[in-house]
Coordinates of C-alpha atoms and ligand atoms in Angstrom, one line a residue:
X210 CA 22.7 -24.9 -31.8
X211 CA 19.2 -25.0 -31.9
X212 CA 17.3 -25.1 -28.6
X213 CA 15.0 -27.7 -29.4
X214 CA 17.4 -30.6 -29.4
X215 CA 18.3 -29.6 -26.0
X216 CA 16.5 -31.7 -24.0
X217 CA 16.8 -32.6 -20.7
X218 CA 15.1 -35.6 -20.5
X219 CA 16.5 -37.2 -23.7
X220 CA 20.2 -37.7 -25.1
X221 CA 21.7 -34.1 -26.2
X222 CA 25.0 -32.6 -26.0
X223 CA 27.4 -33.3 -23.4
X224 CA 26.5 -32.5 -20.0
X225 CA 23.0 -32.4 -20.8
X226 CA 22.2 -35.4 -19.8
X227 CA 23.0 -34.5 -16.6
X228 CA 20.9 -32.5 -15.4
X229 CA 17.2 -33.6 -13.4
X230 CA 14.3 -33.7 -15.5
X231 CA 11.3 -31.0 -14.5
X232 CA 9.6 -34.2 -13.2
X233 CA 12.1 -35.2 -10.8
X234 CA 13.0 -31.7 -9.7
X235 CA 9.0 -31.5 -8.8
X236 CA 9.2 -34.2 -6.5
X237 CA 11.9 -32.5 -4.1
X238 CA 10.0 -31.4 -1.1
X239 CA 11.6 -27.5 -1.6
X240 CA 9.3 -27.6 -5.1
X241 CA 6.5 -28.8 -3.0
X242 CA 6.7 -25.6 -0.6
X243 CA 7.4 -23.2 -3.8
X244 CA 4.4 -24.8 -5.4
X245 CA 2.5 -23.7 -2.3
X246 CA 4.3 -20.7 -2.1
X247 CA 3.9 -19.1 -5.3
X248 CA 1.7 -21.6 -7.2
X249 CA 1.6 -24.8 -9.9
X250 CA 1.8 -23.0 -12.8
X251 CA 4.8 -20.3 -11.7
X252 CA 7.0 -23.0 -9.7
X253 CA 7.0 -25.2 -12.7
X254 CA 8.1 -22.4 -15.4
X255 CA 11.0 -21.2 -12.4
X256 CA 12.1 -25.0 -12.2
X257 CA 12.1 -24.8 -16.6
X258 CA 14.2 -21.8 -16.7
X259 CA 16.6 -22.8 -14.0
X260 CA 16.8 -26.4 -15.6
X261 CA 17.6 -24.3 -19.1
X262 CA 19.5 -21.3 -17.9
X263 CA 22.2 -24.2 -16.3
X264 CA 22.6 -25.9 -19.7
X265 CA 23.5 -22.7 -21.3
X266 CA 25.9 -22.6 -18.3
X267 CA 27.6 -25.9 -19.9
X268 CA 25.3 -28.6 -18.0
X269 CA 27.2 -29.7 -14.7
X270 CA 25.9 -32.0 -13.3
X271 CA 23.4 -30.9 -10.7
X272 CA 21.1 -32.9 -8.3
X273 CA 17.4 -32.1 -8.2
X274 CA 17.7 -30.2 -4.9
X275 CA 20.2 -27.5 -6.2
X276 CA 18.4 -26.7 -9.4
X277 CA 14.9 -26.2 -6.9
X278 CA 17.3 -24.4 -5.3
X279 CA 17.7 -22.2 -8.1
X280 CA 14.3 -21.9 -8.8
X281 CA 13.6 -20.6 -5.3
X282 CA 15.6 -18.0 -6.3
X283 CA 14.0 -16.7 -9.3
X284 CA 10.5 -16.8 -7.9
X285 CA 11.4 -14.6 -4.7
X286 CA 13.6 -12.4 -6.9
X287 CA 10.2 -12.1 -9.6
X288 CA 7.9 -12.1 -6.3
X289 CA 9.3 -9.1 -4.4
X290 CA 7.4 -6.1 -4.8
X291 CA 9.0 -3.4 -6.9
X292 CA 7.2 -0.9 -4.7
X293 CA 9.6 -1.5 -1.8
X294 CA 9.6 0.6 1.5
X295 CA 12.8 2.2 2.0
X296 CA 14.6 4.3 4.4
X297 CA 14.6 8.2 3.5
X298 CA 17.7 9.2 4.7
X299 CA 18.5 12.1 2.1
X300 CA 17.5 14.6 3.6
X301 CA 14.9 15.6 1.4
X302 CA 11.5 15.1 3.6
X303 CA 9.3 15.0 0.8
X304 CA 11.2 13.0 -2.3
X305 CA 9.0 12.9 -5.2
X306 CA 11.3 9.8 -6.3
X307 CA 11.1 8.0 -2.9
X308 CA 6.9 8.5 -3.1
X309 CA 6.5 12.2 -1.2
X310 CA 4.5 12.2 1.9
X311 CA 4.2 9.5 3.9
X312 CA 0.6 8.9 5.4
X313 CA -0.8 10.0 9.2
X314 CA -1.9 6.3 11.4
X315 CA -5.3 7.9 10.6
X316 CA -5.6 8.2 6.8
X317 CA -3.7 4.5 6.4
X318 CA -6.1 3.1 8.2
X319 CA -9.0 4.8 6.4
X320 CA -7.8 3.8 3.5
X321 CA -7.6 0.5 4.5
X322 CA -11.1 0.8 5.9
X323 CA -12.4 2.1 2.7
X324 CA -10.6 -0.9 1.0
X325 CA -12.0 -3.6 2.7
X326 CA -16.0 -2.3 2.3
X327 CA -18.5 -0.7 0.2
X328 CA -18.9 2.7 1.0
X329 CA -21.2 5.8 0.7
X330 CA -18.8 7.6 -2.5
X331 CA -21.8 9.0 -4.3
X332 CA -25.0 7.7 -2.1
X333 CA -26.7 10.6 0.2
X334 CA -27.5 8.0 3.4
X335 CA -29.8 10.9 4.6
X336 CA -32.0 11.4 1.6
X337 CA -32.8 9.8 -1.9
X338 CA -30.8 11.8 -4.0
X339 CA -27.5 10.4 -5.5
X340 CA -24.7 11.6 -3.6
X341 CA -21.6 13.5 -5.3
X342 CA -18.3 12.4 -4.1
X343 CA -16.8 16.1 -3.8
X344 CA -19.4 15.6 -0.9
X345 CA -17.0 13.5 1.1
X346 CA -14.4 16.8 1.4
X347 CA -15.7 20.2 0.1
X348 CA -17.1 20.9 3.5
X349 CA -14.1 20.6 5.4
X350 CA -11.9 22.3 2.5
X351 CA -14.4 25.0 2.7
X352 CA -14.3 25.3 6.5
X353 CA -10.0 24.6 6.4
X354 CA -9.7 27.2 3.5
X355 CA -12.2 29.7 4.0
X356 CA -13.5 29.1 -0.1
X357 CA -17.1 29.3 -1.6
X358 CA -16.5 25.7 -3.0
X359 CA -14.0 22.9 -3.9
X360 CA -13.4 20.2 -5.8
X361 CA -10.5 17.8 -5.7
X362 CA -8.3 15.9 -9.1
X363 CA -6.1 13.4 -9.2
X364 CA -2.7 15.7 -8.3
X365 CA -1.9 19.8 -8.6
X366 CA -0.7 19.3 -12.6
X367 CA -4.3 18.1 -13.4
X368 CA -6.0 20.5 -11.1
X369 CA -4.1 22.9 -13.3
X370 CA -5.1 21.4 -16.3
X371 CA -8.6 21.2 -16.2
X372 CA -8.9 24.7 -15.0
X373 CA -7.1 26.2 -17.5
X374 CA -8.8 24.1 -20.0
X375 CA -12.4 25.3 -18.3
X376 CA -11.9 28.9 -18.0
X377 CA -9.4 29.6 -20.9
X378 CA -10.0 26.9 -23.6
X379 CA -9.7 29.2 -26.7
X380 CA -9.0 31.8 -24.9
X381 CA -6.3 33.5 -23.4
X382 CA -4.1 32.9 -20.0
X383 CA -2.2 36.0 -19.1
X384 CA 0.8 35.0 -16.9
X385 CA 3.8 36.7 -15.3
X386 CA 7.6 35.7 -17.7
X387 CA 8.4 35.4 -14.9
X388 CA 6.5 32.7 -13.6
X389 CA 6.7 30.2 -16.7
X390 CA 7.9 27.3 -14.7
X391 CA 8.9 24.0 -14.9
X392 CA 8.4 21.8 -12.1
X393 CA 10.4 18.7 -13.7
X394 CA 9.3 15.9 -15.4
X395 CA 7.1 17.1 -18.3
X396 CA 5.0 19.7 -16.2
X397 CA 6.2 23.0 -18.0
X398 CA 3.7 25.8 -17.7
X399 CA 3.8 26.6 -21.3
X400 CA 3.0 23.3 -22.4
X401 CA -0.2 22.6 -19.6
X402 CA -1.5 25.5 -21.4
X403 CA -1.5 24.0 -25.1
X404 CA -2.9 21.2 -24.0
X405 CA -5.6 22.9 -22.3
X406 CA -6.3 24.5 -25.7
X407 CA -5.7 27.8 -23.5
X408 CA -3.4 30.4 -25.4
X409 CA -0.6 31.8 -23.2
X410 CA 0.0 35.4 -23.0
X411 CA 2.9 36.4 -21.5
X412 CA 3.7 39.5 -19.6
X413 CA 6.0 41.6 -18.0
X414 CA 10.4 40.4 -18.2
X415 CA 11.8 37.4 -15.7
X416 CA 12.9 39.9 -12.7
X417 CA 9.8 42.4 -13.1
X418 CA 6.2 42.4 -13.9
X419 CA 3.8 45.4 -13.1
X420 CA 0.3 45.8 -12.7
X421 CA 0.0 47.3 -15.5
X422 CA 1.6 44.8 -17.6
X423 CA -2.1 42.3 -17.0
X424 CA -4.0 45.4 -17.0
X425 CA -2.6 46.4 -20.9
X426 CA -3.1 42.7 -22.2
X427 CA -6.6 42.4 -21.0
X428 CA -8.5 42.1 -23.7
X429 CA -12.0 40.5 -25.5
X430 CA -10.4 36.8 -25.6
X431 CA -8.8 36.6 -22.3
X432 CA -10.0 33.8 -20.4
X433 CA -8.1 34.1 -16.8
X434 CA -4.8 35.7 -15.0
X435 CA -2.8 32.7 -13.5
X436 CA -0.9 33.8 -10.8
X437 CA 2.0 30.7 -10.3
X438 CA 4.1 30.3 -7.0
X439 CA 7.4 29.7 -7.9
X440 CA 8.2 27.0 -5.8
X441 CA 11.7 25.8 -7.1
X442 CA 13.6 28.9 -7.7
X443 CA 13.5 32.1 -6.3
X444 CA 14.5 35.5 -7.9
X445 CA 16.1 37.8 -6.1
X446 CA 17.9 41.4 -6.6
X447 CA 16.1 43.7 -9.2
X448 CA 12.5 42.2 -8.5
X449 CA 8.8 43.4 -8.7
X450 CA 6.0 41.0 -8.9
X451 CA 1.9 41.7 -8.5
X452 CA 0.7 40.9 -4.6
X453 CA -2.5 38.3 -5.3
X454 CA -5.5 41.3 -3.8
X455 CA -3.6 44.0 -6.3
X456 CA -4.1 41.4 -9.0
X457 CA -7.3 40.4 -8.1
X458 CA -9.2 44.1 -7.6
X459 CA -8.0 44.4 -11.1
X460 CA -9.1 41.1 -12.3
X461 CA -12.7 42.0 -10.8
X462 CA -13.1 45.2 -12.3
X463 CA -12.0 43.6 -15.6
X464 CA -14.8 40.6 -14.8
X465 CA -12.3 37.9 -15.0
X466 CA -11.2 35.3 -13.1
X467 CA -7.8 35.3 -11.6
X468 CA -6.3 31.6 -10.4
X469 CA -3.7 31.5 -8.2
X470 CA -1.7 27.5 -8.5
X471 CA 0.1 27.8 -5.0
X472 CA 2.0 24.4 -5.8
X473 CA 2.4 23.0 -2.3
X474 CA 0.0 25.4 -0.5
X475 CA -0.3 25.1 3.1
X476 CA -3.4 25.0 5.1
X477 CA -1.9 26.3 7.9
X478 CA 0.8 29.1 9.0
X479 CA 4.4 27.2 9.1
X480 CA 5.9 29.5 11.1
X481 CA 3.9 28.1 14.1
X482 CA 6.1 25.0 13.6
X483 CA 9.3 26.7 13.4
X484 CA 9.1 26.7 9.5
X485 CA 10.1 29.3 6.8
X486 CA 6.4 31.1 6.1
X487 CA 5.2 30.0 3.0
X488 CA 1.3 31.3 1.8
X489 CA -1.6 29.6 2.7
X490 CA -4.1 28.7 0.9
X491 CA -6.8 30.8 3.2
X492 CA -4.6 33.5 2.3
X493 CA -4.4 33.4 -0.9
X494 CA -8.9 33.4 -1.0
X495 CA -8.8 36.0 1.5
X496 CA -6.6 37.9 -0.9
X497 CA -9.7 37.7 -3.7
X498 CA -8.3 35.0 -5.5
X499 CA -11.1 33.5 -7.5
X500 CA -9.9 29.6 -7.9
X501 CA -6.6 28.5 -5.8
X502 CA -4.9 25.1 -6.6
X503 CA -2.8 22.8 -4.7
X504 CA -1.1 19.5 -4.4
X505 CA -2.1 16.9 -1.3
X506 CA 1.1 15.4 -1.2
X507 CA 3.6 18.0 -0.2
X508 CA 3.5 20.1 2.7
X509 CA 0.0 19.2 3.4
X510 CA 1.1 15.6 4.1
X511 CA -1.7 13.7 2.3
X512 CA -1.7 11.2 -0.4
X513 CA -0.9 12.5 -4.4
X514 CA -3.9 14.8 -5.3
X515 CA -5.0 18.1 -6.2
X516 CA -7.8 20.7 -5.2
X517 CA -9.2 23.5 -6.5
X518 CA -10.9 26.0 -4.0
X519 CA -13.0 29.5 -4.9
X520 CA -15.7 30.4 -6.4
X521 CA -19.2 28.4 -6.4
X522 CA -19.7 29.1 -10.3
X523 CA -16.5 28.5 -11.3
X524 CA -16.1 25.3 -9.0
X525 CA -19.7 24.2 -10.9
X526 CA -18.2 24.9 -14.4
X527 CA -15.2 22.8 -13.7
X528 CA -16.9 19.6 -12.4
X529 CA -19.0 19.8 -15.5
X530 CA -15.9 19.7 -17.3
X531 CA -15.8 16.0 -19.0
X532 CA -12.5 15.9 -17.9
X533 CA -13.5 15.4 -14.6
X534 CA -14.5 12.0 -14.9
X535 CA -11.0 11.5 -16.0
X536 CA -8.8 13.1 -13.3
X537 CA -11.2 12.4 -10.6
X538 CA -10.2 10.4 -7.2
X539 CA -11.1 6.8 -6.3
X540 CA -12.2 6.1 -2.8
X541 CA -8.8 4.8 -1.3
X542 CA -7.6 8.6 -1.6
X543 CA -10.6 10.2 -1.1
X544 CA -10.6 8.3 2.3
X545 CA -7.3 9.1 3.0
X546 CA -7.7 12.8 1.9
X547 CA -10.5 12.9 4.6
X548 CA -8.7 11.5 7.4
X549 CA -5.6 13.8 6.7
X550 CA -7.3 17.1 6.3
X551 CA -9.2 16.4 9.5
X552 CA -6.1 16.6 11.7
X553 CA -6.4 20.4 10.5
X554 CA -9.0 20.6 13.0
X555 CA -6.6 20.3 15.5
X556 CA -3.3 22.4 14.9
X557 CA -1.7 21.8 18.5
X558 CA -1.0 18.1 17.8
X559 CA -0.9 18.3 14.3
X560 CA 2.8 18.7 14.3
X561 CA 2.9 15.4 16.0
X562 CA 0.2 13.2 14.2
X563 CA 1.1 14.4 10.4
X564 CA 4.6 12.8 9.3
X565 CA 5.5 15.0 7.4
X566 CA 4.9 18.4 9.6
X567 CA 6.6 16.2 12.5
X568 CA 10.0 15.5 10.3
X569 CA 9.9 19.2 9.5
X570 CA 10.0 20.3 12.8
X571 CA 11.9 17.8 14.5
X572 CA 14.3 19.5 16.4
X573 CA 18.2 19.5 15.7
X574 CA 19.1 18.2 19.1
X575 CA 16.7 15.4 18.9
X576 CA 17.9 14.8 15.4
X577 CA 21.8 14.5 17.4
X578 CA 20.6 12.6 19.7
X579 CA 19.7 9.7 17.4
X580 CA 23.2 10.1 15.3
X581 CA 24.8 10.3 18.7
X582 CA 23.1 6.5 19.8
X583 CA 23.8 5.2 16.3
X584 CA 27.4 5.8 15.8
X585 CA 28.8 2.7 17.3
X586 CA 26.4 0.5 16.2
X587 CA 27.0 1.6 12.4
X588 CA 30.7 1.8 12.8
X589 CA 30.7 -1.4 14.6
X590 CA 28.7 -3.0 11.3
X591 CA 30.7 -1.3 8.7
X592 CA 34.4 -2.5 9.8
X593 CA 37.5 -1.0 9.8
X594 CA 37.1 -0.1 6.4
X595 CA 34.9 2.9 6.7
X596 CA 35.0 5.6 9.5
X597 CA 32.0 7.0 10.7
X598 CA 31.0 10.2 12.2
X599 CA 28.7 12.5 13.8
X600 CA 27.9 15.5 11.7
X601 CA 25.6 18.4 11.2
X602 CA 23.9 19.2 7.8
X603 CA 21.3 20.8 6.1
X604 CA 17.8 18.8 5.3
X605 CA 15.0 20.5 2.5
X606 CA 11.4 20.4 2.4
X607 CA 11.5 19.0 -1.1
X608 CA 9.2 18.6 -3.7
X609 CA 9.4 22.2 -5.0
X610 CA 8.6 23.6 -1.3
X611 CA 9.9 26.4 0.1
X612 CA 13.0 26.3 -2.3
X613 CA 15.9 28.4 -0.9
X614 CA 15.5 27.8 3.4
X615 CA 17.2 24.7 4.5
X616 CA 16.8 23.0 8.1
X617 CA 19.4 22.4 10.1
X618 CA 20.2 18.6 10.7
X619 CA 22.4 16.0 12.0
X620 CA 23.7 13.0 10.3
X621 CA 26.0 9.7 10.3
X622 CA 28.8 10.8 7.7
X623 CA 30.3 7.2 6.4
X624 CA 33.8 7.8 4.9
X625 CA 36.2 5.1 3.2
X626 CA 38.9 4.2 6.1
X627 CA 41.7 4.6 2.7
X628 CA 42.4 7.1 0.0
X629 CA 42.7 4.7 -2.3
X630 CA 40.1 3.2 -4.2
X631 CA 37.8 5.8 -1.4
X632 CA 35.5 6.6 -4.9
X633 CA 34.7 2.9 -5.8
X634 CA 33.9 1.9 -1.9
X635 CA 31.7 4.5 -1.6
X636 CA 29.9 3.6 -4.6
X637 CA 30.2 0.0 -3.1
X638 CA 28.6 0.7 0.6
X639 CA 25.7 2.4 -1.3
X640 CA 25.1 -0.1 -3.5
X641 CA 25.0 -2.3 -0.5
X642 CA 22.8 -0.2 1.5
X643 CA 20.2 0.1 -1.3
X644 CA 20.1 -4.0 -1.3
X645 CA 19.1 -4.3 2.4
X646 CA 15.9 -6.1 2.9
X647 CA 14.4 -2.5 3.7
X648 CA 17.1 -0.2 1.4
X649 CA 18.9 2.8 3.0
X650 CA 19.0 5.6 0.8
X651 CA 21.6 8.6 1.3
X652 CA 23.1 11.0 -0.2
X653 CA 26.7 11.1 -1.4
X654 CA 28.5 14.6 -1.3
X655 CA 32.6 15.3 -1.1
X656 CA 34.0 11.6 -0.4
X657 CA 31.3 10.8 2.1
X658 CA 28.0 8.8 2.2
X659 CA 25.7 10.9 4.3
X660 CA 22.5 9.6 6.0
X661 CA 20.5 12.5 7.4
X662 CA 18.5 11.2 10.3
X663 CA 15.8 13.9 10.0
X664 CA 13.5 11.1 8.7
X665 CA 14.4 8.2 11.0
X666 CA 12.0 7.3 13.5
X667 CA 12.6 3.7 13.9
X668 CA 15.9 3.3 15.2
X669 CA 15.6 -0.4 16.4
X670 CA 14.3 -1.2 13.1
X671 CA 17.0 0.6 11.2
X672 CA 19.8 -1.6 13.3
X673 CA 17.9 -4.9 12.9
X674 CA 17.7 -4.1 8.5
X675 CA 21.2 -3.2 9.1
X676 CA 23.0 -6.5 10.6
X677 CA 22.0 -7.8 7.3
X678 CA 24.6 -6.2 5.5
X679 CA 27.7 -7.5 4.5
X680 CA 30.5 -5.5 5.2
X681 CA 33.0 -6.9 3.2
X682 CA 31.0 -7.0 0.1
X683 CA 30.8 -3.2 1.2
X684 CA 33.9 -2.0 0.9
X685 CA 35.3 -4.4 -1.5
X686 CA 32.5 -5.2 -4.3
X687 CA 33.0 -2.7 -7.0
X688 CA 36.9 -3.4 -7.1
X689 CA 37.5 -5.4 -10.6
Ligands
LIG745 C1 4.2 20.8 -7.5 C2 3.6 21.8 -8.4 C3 2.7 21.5 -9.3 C4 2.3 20.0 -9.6 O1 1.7 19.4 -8.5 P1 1.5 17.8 -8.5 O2 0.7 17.6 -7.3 O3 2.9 17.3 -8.3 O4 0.9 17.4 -9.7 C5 2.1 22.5 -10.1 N1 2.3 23.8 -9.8 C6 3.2 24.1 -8.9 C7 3.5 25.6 -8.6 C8 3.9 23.2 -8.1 O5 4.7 23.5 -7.1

């Protein structure tokens, strides 16, 4: 049947006519709010497509109210952001699906700061010359870091890229086998290479590479030795890698450079935190590492970016790089960025102003504490249909960090109250969950939902999102 005869305002097929023209459905005093709500133009297309989507449904009759009604409906549903705050609760602090780290009070607000004015990005407020917006950072990477020089990209995988592509374009990039890695998604070492026109030479086998391996495939065309932290895997047993100063007195007899991409790279010693050690990045320049690169948004608990710290000339050759201009930062981040790495100044309460250093560390008992006070409440939501406990588990850094050392945690283990059907309510409860106005996100392991409070800090908040969901719908939705 061809749409065009189906009009609501003239004779069609049965039922048609009665339905409210757009007219009429306008007039209700819901449209009027939606059309100051969301607009003329998108109230009148909702009202449309509810008025058409109901005559495809066999055009009962409806009353002008219901089908604004409807329409109310599909503009929140179309309005609601996509980019919607959520509830880590999996355990994994920094979850490159649910958006990494989250932000200090200090670097939102000089985002939002930078935002809201013009500010000084590339204009020298002292002098007359035009400023350089690497200005805004390299002093306090330098002074964090203990480096020549740096410059900062938009994440680690382009810091990698355009240094490869600046020091070994043509050339070639002696690496470890046993570093070759693949950090997910598309990042695979062998590929950055290629499409920094740098040609990978590999050395050494997966367990064991020597010194001698770099120094016997050193030749005329090599253009750097990338050293790579293997953040997500570990191998152990039969093992023998290079230490960074044995690699790079070799590299500087040989006169080339050596980069070191340290992945998360720390600015300062975990272990003062109660962490697993993981190198620093002052470490790694101390060591004689010529350029060092590392993300902003793992451990160091800044927004997505990437620096590269080292040598003055090399730093100079890379920000001539046209590629630059491509990867560089806008002045949201660069704000941010500031404001984060600032807190570095201060060590003693960093581990309370820097989210994702305080989740780290929070300690197990506190982390009890909270699953202790939220037991009832939960349990008292859920229903009889789901029993809900107090247990321990295990969180992880995430994000490729510190791979193989887990934290100890507590949680809220939600189990189905029967056997039968335990699979589907499961499934059900975090569906549910994941529609709250703020979604709870767990993890499901062996016949249980578990929420691992390491990352909760709003408890009050958590219960208020919480009374919105239905408990029935819970346990019952994904039956047939
Ligand atoms: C995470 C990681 C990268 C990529 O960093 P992004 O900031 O995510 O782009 C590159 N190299 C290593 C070793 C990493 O761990």
């Amino acid at each position: 049947m061809a749409r065009s005869r189906l009009n609501a305002d003239g004779p069609g097929p049965a039922g048609a006519r009665d339905l409210p023209a757009v007219d009429s459905v306008l007039r209700t005093s819901l449209a009027a709010t939606l059309i100051d709500r969301f607009g003329r133009t998108a109230a009148v297309a909702a009202v449309r497509a509810a008025i058409d989507s109901a005559r495809e449904r066999g055009g009962r009759r409806r009353a002008a109210d219901a089908v604004a009604l409807i329409a109310q409906g599909r503009l929140e549903a179309a309005h609601a952001s996509r980019l919607k705050p959520v509830f880590n609760l999996t355990g994994t602090v920094l979850h490159t699906n649910l958006g990494r780290a989250i932000l200090a009070e200090e670097a939102a607000e000089a985002a939002l700061k930078a935002m809201r004015h013009a500010v000084a990005l590339e204009f020298d407020l002292e002098g007359s010359r035009r400023g350089d917006r690497d200005d805004v950072l390299r002093a306090l990477l330098i002074e964090l870091t203990g480096a020549e020089d740096a410059t900062v990209v938009n994440n680690n995988a382009a810091a990698v890229l355009i240094t490869l592509n600046t020091l070994a374009k043509g050339r070639g990039a002696i690496v470890s086998r046993g570093e070759l890695i693949e950090i997910g998604g598309a990042f695979r070492m062998p590929q950055i290479m290629s499409r920094a026109g740098a040609k990978l030479v590999e050395v050494g086998t997966t367990n064991r590479t020597h010194l001698r391996d770099y120094a016997e495939a050193i030749d005329a065309r090599t253009g750097l030795i990338l050293k790579v932290h293997t953040s997500n895997y570990r191998i152990e047993g039969f093992t023998a890698e290079v230490p960074a100063r044995d690699l790079a007195a070799l590299a500087r007899e040989r006169g080339i450079p050596l980069v070191d991409d340290l992945g998360s790279g720390t600015l300062v010693d975990l272990s003062r935190y109660g962490l697993p050690r993981e190198p620093t990045v002052a470490e790694a320049v101390a060591a004689g590492v010529d350029l060092v690169t590392f993300s902003g948004d793992k451990l160091l608990g800044g927004p997505q970016a990437g620096f590269i710290v080292g040598r003055k000339d090399l730093i100079a050759r890379i920000n001539k790089n046209p590629m630059k201009r491509a990867l560089r930062v806008d002045k949201i981040r660069l704000a941010a960025i500031e404001a984060t790495l600032r807190l570095y100044r201060d060590p003693d309460r960093l581990g309370a102003r820097l989210p994702t250093l305080r989740a780290l560390s929070r300690p197990r008992a506190d982390i009890d504490a909270c699953a202790r006070r939220l037991k009832d409440p939960v349990a008292a939501r859920l229903g009889a249909a789901f029993r809900v406990e107090v247990v321990a588990c295990a969180s992880q850094v995430g994000s490729g960090a510190v791979p193989v050392d887990t934290l100890h945690s507590a949680g809220l283990s939600l189990r189905p109250a029967a056997l039968r059907g335990a699979g589907r309510a499961l499934a059900g409860l975090a569906a549910a969950l994941r529609r709250l106005p703020m979604p709870v996100i767990g993890r499901i392991s062996d016949q249980t939902l578990l929420l691992d409070l390491r990352c909760l800090e709003d408890e009050a908040a958590f219960l208020a999102n919480l009374a919105s969901l239905d408990p029935v719908a819970a346990a019952t939705e994904s039956r047939p």
